[in-house]
CSV table of C-alpha atoms and ligand atoms in Angstrom, one decimal:
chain,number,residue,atom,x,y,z
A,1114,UNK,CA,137.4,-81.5,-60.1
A,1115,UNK,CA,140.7,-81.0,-61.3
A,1116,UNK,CA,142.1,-78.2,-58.6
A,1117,UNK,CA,141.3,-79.7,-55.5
A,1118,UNK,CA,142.4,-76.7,-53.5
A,1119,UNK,CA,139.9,-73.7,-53.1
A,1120,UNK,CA,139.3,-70.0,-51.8
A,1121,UNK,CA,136.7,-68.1,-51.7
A,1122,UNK,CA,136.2,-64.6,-51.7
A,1123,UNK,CA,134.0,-62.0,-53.1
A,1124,UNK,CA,132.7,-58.9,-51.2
A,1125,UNK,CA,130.9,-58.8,-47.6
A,1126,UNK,CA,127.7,-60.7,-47.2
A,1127,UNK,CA,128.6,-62.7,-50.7
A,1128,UNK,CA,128.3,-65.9,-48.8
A,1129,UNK,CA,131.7,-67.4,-48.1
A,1130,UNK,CA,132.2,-68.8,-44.7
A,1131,UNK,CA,128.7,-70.3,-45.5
A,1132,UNK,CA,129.6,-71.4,-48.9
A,1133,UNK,CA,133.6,-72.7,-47.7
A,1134,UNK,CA,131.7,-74.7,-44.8
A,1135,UNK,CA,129.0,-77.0,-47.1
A,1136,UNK,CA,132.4,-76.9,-49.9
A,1137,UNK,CA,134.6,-78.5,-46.9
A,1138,UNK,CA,131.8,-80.7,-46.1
A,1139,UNK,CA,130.8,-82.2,-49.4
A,1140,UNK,CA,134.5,-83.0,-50.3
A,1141,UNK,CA,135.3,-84.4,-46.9
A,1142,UNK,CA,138.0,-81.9,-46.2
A,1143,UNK,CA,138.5,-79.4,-43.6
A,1144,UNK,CA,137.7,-75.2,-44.0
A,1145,UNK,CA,139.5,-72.2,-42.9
A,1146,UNK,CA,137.6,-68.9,-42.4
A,1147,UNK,CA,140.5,-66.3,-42.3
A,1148,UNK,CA,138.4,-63.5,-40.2
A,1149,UNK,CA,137.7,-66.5,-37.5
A,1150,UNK,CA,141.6,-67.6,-37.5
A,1151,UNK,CA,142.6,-64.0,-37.3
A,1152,UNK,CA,140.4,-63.8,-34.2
A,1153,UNK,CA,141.6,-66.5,-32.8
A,1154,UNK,CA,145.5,-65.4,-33.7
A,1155,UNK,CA,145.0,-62.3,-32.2
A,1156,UNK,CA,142.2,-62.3,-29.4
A,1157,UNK,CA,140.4,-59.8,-31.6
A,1158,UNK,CA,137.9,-59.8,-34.5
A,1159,UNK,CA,139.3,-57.7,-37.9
A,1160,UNK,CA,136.2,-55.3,-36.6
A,1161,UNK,CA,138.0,-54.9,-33.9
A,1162,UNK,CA,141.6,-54.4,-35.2
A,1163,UNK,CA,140.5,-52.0,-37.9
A,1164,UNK,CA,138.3,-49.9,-35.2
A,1165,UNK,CA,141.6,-49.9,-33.2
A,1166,UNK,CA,144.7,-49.7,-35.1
A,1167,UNK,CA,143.0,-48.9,-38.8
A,1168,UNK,CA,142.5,-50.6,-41.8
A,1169,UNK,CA,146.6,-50.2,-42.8
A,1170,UNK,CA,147.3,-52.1,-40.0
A,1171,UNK,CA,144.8,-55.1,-40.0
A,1172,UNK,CA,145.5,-55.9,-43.5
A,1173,UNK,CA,149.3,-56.5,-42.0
A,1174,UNK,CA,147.8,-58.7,-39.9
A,1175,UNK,CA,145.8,-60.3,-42.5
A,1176,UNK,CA,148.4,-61.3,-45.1
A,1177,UNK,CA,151.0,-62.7,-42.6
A,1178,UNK,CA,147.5,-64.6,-41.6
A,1179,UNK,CA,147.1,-66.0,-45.2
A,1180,UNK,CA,150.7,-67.0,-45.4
A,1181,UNK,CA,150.4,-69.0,-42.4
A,1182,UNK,CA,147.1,-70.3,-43.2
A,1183,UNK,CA,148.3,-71.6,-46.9
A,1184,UNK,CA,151.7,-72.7,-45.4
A,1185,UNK,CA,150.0,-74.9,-42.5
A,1186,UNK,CA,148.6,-76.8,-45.7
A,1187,UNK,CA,145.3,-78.6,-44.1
A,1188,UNK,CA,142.6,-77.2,-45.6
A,1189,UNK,CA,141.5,-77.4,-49.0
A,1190,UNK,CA,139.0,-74.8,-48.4
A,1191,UNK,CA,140.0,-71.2,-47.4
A,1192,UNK,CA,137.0,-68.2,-47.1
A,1193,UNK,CA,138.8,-65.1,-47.3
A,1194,UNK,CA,137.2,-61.9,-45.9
A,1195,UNK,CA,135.6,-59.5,-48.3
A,1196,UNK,CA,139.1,-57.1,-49.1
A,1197,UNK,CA,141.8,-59.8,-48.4
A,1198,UNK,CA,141.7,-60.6,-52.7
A,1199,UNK,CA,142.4,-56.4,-53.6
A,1200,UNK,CA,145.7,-57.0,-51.9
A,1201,UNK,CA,148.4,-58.1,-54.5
A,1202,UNK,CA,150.7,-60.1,-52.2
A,1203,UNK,CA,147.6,-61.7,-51.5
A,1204,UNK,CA,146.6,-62.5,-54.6
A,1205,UNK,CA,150.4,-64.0,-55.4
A,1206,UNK,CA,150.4,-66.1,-52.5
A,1207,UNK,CA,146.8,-67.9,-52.8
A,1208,UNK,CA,148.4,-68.2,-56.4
A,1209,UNK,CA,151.7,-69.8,-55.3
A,1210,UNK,CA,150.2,-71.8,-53.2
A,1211,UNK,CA,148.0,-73.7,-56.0
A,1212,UNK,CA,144.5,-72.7,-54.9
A,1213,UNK,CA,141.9,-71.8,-57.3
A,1214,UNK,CA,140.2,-68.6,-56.5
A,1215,UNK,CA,136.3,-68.6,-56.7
A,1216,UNK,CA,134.3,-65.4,-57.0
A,1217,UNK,CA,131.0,-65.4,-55.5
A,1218,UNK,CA,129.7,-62.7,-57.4
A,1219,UNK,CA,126.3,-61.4,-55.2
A,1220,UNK,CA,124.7,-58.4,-56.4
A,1221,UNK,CA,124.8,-55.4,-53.9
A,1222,UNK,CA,121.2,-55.6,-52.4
A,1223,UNK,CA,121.8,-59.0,-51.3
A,1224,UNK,CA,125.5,-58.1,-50.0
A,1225,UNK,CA,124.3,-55.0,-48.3
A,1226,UNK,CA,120.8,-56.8,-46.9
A,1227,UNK,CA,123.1,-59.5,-45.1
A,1228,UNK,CA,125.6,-57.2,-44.0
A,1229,UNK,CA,122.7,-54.9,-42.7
A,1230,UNK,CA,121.0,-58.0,-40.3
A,1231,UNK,CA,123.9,-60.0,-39.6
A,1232,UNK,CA,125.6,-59.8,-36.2
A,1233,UNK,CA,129.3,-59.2,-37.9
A,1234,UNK,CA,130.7,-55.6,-37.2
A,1235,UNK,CA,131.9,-53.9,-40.9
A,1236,UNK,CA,133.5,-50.7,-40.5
A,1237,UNK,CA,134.2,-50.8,-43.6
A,1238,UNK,CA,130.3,-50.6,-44.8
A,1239,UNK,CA,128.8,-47.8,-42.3
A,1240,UNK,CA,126.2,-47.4,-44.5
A,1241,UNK,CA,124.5,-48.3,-47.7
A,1242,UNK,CA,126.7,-45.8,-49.5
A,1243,UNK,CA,129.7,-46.6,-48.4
A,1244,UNK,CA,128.9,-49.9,-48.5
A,1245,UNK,CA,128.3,-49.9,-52.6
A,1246,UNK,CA,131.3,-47.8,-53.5
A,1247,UNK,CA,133.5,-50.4,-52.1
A,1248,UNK,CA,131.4,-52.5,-54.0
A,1249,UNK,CA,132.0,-50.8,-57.0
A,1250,UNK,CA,135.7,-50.2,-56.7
A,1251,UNK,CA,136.4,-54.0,-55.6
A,1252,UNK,CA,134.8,-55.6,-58.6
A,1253,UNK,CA,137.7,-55.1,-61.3
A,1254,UNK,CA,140.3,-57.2,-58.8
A,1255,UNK,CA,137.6,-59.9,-58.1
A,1256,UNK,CA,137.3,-60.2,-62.0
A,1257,UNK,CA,141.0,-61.3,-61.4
A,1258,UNK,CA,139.4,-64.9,-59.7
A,1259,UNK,CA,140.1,-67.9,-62.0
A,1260,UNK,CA,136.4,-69.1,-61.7
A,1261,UNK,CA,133.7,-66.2,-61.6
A,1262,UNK,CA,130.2,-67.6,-59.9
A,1263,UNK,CA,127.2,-65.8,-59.8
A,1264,UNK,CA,125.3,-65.9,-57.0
A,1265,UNK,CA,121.7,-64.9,-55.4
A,1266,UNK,CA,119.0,-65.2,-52.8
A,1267,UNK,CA,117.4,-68.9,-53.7
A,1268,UNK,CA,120.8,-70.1,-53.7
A,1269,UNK,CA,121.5,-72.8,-51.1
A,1270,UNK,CA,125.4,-72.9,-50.3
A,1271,UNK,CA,125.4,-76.4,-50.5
A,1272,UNK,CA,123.8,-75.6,-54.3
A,1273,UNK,CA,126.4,-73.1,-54.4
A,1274,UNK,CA,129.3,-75.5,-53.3
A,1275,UNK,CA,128.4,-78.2,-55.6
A,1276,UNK,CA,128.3,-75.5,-58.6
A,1277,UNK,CA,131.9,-75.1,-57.6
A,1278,UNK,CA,132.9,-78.6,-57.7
A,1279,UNK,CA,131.1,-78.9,-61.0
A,1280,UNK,CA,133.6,-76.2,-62.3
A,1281,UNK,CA,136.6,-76.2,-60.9
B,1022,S3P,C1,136.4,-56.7,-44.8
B,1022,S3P,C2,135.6,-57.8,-44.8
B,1022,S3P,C3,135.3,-58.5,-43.5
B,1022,S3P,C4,136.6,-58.4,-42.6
B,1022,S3P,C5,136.9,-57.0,-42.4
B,1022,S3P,C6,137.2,-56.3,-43.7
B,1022,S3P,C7,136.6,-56.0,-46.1
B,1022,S3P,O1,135.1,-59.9,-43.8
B,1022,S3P,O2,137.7,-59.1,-43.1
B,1022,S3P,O3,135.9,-56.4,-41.7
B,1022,S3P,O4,137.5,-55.3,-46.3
B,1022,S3P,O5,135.7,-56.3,-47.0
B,1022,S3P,P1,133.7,-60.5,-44.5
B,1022,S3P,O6,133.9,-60.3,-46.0
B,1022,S3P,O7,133.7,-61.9,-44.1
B,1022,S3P,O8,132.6,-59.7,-43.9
């Protein structure tokens, strides 16, 4: 592997904080999940923060929680949540900061089966609909990933993760 430094991202239910935990774990390194450090920051999940103050206002929260995340330096794994990557600034700093952005590309059903029986809040995917829109609209800024990865159901994460490191 020659970047040693990774984040993940790709759209809700793609498989990241599963996929950044058996990553972490097979190259002996520590992960951050960005949604679980957010909670943590701010005593409220991004469900939450979007429900209360809109979406405008959590993805404040969520940039100045990826440049503290990059800046603290200790984890060579980062999962981003599903929209942190269509943010510019964001896409500069995981850039600056030398980490290879992975795709996990999952096609909708298996995004939107997840997101439908998984206990995570999305208000950004209130329904299949909107849910595939988003979908839709996000894909041309995750093409901007340096490694693209497509993934689906029979899938392990730990297959998935050593795909990565086979790659990267
Ligand atoms: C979002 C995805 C969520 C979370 C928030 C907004 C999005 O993370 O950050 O609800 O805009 O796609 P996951 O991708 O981990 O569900």
């Amino acid at each position: 592997m020659k970047r040693d430094r990774i984040v993940l991202m790709g759209f809700m239910g793609c498989g990241k904080t599963s996929v950044a935990k058996a990553l972490a774990g097979q190259i002996d390194s520590d992960f951050i999940d960005l949604d679980s450090f957010i909670t943590e920051r701010c005593g409220k999940s991004p469900a939450e923060l979007i429900q209360q103050n809109g979406e405008q206002a959590f993805r404040e929260i969520e940039t100045s929680a990826l440049r503290e995340v990059l800046t603290l330096d200790d984890a060579q794994v980062i999962a981003l949540g599903g929209g942190a990557w269509t943010i510019e600034e964001n896409r500069a700093l995981v850039e600056s900061h030398g980490y290879l952005a992975v795709w996990l590309d999952a096609p909708f059903e298996l995004c939107w089966s997840r997101i439908q029986s998984g206990d995570t809040v999305r208000p950004l995917a209130p329904d299949r609909e909107a849910a595939q829109a988003l979908y839709q609209s996000r894909r041309q800024t995750y093409e901007l990933a340096s490694l693209k990865l497509a993934v689906d159901e029979p899938d392990s994460p730990e297959s998935i993760a050593r795909r990565i490191l086979q790659s990267a």
